[in-house]
Tab-separated table of C-alpha atoms in Angstrom:
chain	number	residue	atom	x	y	z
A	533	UNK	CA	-4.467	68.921	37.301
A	534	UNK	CA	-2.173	71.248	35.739
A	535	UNK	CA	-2.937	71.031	31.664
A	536	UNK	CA	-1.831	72.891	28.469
A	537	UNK	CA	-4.489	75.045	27.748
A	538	UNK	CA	-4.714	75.293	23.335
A	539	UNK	CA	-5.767	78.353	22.350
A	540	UNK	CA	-8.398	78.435	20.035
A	541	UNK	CA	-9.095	81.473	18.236
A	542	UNK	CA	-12.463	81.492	18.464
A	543	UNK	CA	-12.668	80.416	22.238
A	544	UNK	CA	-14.237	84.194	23.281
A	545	UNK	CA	-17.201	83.488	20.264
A	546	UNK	CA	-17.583	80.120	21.789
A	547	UNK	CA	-17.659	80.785	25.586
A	548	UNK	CA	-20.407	83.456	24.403
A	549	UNK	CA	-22.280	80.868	23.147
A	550	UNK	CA	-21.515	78.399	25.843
A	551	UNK	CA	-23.158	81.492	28.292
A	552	UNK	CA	-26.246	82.530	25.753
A	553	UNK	CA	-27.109	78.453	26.070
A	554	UNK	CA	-26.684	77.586	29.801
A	555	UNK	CA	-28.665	81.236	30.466
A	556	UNK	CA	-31.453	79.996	27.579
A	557	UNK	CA	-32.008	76.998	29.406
A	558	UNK	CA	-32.180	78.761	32.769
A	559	UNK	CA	-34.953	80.505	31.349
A	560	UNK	CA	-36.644	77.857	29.875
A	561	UNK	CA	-36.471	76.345	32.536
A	562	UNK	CA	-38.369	79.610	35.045
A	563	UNK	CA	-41.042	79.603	32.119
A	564	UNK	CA	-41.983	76.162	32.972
A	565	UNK	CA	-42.363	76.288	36.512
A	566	UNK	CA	-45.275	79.441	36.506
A	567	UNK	CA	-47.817	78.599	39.814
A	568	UNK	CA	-51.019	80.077	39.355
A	569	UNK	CA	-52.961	81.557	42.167
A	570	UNK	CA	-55.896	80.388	43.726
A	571	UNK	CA	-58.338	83.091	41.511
A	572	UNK	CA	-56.581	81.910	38.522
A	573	UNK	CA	-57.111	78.186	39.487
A	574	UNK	CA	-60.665	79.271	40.355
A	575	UNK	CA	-61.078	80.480	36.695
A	576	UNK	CA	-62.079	84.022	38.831
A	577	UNK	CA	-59.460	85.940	37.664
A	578	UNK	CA	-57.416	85.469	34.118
A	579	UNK	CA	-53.868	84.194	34.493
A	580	UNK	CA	-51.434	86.729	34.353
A	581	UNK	CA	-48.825	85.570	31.080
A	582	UNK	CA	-46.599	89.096	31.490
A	583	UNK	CA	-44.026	87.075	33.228
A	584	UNK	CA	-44.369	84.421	30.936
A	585	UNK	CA	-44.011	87.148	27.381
A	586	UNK	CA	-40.929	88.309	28.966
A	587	UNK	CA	-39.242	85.281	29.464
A	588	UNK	CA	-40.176	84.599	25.700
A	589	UNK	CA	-39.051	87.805	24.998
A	590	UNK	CA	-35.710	87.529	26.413
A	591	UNK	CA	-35.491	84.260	25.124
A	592	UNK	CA	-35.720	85.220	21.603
A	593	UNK	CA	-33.192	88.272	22.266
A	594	UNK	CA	-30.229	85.320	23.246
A	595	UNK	CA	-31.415	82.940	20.651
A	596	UNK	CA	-30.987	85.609	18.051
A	597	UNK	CA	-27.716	86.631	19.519
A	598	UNK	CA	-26.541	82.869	19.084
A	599	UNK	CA	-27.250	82.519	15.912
A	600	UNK	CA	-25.436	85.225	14.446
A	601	UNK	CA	-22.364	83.820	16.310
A	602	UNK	CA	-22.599	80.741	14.850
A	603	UNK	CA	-23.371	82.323	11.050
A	604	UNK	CA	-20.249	84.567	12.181
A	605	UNK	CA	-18.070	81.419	12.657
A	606	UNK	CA	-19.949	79.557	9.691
A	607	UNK	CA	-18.967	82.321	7.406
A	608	UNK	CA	-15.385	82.408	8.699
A	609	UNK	CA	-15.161	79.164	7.048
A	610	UNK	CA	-16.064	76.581	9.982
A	611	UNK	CA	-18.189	73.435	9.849
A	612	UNK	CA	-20.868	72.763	12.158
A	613	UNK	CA	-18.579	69.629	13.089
A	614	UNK	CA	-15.809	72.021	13.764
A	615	UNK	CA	-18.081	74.309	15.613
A	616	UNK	CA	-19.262	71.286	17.706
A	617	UNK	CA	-15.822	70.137	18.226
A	618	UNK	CA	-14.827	74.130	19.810
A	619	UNK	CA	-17.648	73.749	21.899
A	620	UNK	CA	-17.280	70.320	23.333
A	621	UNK	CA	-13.476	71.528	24.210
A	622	UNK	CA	-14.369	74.727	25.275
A	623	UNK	CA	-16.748	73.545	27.990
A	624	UNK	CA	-14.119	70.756	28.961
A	625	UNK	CA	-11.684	73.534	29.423
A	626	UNK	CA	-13.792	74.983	31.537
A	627	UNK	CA	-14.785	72.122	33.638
A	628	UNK	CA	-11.026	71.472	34.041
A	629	UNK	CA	-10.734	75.571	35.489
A	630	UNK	CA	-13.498	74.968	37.842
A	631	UNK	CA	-12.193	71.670	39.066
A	632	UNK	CA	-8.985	72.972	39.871
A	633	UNK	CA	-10.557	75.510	41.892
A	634	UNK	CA	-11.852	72.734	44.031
A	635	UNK	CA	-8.990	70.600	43.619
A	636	UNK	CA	-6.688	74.114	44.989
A	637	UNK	CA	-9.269	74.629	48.140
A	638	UNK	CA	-8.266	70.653	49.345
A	639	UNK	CA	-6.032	70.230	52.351
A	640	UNK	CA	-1.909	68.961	51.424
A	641	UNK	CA	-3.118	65.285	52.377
A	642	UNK	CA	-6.472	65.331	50.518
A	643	UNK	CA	-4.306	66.112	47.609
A	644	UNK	CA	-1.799	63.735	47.848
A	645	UNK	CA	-4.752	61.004	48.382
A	646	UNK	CA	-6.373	62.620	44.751
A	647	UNK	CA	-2.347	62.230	43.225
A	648	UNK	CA	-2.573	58.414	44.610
A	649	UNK	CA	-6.155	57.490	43.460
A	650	UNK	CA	-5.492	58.913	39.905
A	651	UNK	CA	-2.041	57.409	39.522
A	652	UNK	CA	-3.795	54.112	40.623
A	653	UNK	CA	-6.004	54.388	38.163
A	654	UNK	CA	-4.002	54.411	35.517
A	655	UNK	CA	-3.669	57.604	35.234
A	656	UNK	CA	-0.374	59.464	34.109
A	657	UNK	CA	0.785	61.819	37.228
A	658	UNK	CA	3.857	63.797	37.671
A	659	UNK	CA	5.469	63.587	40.752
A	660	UNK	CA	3.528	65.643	43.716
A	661	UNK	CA	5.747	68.096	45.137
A	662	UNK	CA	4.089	69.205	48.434
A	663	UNK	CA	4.320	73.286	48.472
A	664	UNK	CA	5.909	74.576	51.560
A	665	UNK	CA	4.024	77.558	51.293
A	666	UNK	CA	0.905	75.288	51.200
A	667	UNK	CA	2.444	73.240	54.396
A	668	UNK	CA	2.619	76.482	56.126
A	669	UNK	CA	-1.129	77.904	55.513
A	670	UNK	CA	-2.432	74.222	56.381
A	671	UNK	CA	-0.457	74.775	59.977
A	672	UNK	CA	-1.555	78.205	60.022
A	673	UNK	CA	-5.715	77.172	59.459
A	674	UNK	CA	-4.870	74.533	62.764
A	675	UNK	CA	-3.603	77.173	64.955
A	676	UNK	CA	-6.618	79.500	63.992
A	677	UNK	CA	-9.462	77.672	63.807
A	678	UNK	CA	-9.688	75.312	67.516
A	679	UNK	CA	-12.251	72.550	65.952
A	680	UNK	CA	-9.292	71.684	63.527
A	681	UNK	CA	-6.798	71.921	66.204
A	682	UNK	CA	-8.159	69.529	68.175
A	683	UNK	CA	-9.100	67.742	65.424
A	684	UNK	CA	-5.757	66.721	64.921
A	685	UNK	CA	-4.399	67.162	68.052
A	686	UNK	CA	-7.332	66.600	70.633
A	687	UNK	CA	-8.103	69.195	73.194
A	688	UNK	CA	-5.918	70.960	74.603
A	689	UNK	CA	-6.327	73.582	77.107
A	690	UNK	CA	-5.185	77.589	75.518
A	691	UNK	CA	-2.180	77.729	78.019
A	692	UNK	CA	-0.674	73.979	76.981
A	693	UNK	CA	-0.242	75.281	73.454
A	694	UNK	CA	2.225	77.247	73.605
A	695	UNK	CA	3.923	74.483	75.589
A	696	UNK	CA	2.983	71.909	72.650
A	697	UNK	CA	4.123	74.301	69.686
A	698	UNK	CA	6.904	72.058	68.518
A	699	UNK	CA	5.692	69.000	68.912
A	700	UNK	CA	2.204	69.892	66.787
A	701	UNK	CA	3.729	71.389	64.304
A	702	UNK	CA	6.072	68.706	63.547
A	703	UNK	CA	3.257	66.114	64.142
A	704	UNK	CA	1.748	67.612	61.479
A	705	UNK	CA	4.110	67.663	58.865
A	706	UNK	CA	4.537	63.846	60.114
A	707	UNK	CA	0.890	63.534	59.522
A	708	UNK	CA	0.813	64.878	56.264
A	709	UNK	CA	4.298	63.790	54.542
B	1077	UNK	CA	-11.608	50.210	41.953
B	1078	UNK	CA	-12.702	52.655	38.945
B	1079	UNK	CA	-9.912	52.691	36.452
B	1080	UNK	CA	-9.126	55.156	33.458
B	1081	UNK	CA	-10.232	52.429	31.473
B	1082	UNK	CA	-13.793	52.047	33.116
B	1083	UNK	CA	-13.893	56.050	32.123
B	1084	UNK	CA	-12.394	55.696	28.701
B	1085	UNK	CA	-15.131	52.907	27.791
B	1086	UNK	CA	-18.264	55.174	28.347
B	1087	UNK	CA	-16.127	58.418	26.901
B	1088	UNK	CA	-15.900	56.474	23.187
B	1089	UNK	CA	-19.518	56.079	23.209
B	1090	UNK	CA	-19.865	59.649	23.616
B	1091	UNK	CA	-17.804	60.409	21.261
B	1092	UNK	CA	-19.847	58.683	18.675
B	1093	UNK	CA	-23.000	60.228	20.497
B	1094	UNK	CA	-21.525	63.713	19.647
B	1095	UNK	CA	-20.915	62.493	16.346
B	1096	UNK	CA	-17.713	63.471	16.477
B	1097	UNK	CA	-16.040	60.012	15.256
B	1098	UNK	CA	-15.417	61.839	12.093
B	1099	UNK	CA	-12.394	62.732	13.607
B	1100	UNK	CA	-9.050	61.678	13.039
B	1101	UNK	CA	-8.250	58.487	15.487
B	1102	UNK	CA	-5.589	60.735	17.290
B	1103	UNK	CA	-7.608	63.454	17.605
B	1104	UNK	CA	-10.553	60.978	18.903
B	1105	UNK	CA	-7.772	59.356	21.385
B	1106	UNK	CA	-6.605	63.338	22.279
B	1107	UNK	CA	-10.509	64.389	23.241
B	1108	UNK	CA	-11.190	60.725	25.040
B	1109	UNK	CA	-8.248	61.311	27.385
B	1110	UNK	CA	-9.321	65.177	27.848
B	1111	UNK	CA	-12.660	64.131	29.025
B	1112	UNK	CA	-11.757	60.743	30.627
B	1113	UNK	CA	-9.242	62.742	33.025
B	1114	UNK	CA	-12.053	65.688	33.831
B	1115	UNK	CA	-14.865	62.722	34.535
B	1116	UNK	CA	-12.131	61.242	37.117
B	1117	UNK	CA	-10.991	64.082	38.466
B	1118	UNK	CA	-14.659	65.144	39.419
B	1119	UNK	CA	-15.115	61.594	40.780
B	1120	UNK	CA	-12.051	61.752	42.934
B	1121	UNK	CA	-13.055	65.207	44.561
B	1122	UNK	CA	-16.763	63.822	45.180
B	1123	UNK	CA	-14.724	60.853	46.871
B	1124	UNK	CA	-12.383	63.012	49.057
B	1125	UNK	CA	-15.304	64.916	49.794
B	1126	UNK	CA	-17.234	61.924	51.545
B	1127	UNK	CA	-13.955	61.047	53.327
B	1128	UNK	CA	-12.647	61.881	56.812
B	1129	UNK	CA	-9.183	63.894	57.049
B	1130	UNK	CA	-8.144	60.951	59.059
B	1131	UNK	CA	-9.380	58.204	56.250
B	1132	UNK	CA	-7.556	60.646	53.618
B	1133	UNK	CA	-4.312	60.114	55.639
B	1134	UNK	CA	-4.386	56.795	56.358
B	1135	UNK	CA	-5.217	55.555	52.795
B	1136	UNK	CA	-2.401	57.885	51.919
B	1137	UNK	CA	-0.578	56.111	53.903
B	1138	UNK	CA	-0.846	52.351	52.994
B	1139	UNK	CA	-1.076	53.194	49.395
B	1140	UNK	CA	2.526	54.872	49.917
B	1141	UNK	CA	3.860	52.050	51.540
B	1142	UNK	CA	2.646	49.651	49.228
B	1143	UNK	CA	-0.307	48.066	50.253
B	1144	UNK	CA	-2.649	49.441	47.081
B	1145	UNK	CA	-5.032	46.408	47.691
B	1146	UNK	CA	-5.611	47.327	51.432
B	1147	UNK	CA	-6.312	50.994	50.509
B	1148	UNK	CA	-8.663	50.080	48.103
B	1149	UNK	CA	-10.898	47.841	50.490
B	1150	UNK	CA	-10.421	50.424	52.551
B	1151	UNK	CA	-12.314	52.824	49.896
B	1152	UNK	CA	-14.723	50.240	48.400
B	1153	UNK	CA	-15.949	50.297	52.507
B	1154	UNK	CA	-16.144	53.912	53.131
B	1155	UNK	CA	-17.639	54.727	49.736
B	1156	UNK	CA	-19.925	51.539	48.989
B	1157	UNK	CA	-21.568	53.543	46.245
B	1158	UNK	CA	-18.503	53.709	44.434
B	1159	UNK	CA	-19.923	52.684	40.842
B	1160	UNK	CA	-23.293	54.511	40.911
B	1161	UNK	CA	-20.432	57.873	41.893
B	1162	UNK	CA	-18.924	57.367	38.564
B	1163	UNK	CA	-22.370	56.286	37.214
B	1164	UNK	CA	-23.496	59.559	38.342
B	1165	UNK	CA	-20.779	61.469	37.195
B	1166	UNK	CA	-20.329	60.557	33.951
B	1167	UNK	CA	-23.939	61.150	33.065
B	1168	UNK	CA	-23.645	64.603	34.679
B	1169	UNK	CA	-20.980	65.037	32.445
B	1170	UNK	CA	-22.469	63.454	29.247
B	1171	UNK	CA	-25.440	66.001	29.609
B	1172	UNK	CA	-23.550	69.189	30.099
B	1173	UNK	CA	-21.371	68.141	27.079
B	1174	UNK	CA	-24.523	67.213	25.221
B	1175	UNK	CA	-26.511	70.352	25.903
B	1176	UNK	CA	-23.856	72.073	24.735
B	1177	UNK	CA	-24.145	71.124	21.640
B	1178	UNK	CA	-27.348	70.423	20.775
């Protein structure tokens, strides 16, 4: 998962317009869906459009905000190629951060199955080195939470724990290895 | 079983889609890979997701001790929608890229 990250020296100008976009189309997207009530349906009472202006309104204000980025970056002598190039990698840097958040919350053997798959694939992957520290929180989670204890263990009752301690524990680095 | 090339396939089209096959070949090759690994990555953690901790280990297991093909039946039967997941992935991921720079 682990990736050189290229700096590019427009990446803050870029995520700003990654942001102004994905919030632009969130918007769009609440101006569409505007229910009307039963009076306005009726044709009793007019239909109210304030919530409708200020979504417009808004609208415009991160519209105009995204175009003077991108006649910033023009100006400093970009393309619109290059600009769509920054963007495309910007947003697949970002994917990649918010994957590895996922791929960090995954338990030691869920993560040597994702090593596995990928390298099966075709993929290139460096050796896994299992993190003790990891090892340690995994055993830690088992002793703390009693659905994942027995789990892996099956249930035991609170007094036969202690007496099991050993044996679980290296189980489970069995299990996992 | 999905392989990089499966992912690479569909990630040259978008490359053209972007219009971005002005590009050196390299730098084409560079961005292909980029977004070929992120598409498989995302398809692997939807995977895991649908899997039991006991299923993880045990696949874990026979791929580590050799027996790949096993592993993968294995897979193909827990996850019988394995295509339409990298179907749906990749077109996830084609329209977030797209919107992006549209």
């Amino acid at each position: 998962m682990e990736k050189e990250i290229i700096l590019n020296p427009n990446k803050e100008k870029i995520e700003r317009m990654i942001n102004l976009k994905d919030r632009a189309r969130k918007l769009g997207e609440d101006a569409s869906y505007q229910p009307e009530t039963l009076l306005e349906k009726l044709g009793i009472k007019k239909k109210d459009t304030t919530r409708a202006r200020n979504l417009e309104k808004e609208y415009n204000i991160l519209y105009q905000e995204y175009q003077e980025i991108l006649h910033d970056l023009q100006l400093s002598g970009l393309s619109k190629e290059e600009i769509a190039l920054s963007l495309v990698e910007i947003k697949i840097l970002k994917r990649r951060e918010d994957q590895k958040n996922k791929f960090d919350k995954l338990t030691v053997p869920e993560q040597n199955l994702f090593f596995e798959i990928k390298r099966i694939a075709g993929f290139h992957v460096e050796k896994k080195e299992v993190k003790q520290e990891k090892v340690e929180n995994e055993i830690k989670e088992v002793y703390r939470d009693p659905s994942i204890f027995n789990r892996y263990f099956g249930t035991k009752k609170d007094n036969e724990k202690s007496a099991v301690e050993e044996k679980i524990i290296n189980n489970y680095i069995e299990k996992i290895k | 079983m999905i392989t990089k090339q499966n992912v690479i396939i569909q990630c040259k089209d978008l490359i053209e889609e972007l219009n971005l096959d002005y590009l050196s070949e390299e730098k084409q090759e560079e961005l292909i890979d980029e977004m070929s690994e992120v598409v498989y990555d995302r398809i692997i953690l939807r995977i895991l997701a649908m899997m039991t901790e006991e299923d993880v280990i045990k696949i874990t297991k026979l791929i580590e001790s050799g027996a790949e093909f096993e592993a993968g039946e294995i897979l193909t039967h827990k996850i019988p929608n394995f295509e339409n997941v990298l179907k749906r992935e990749f077109l996830d991921f084609q329209h977030e890229i797209i919107e992006s720079i549209k």
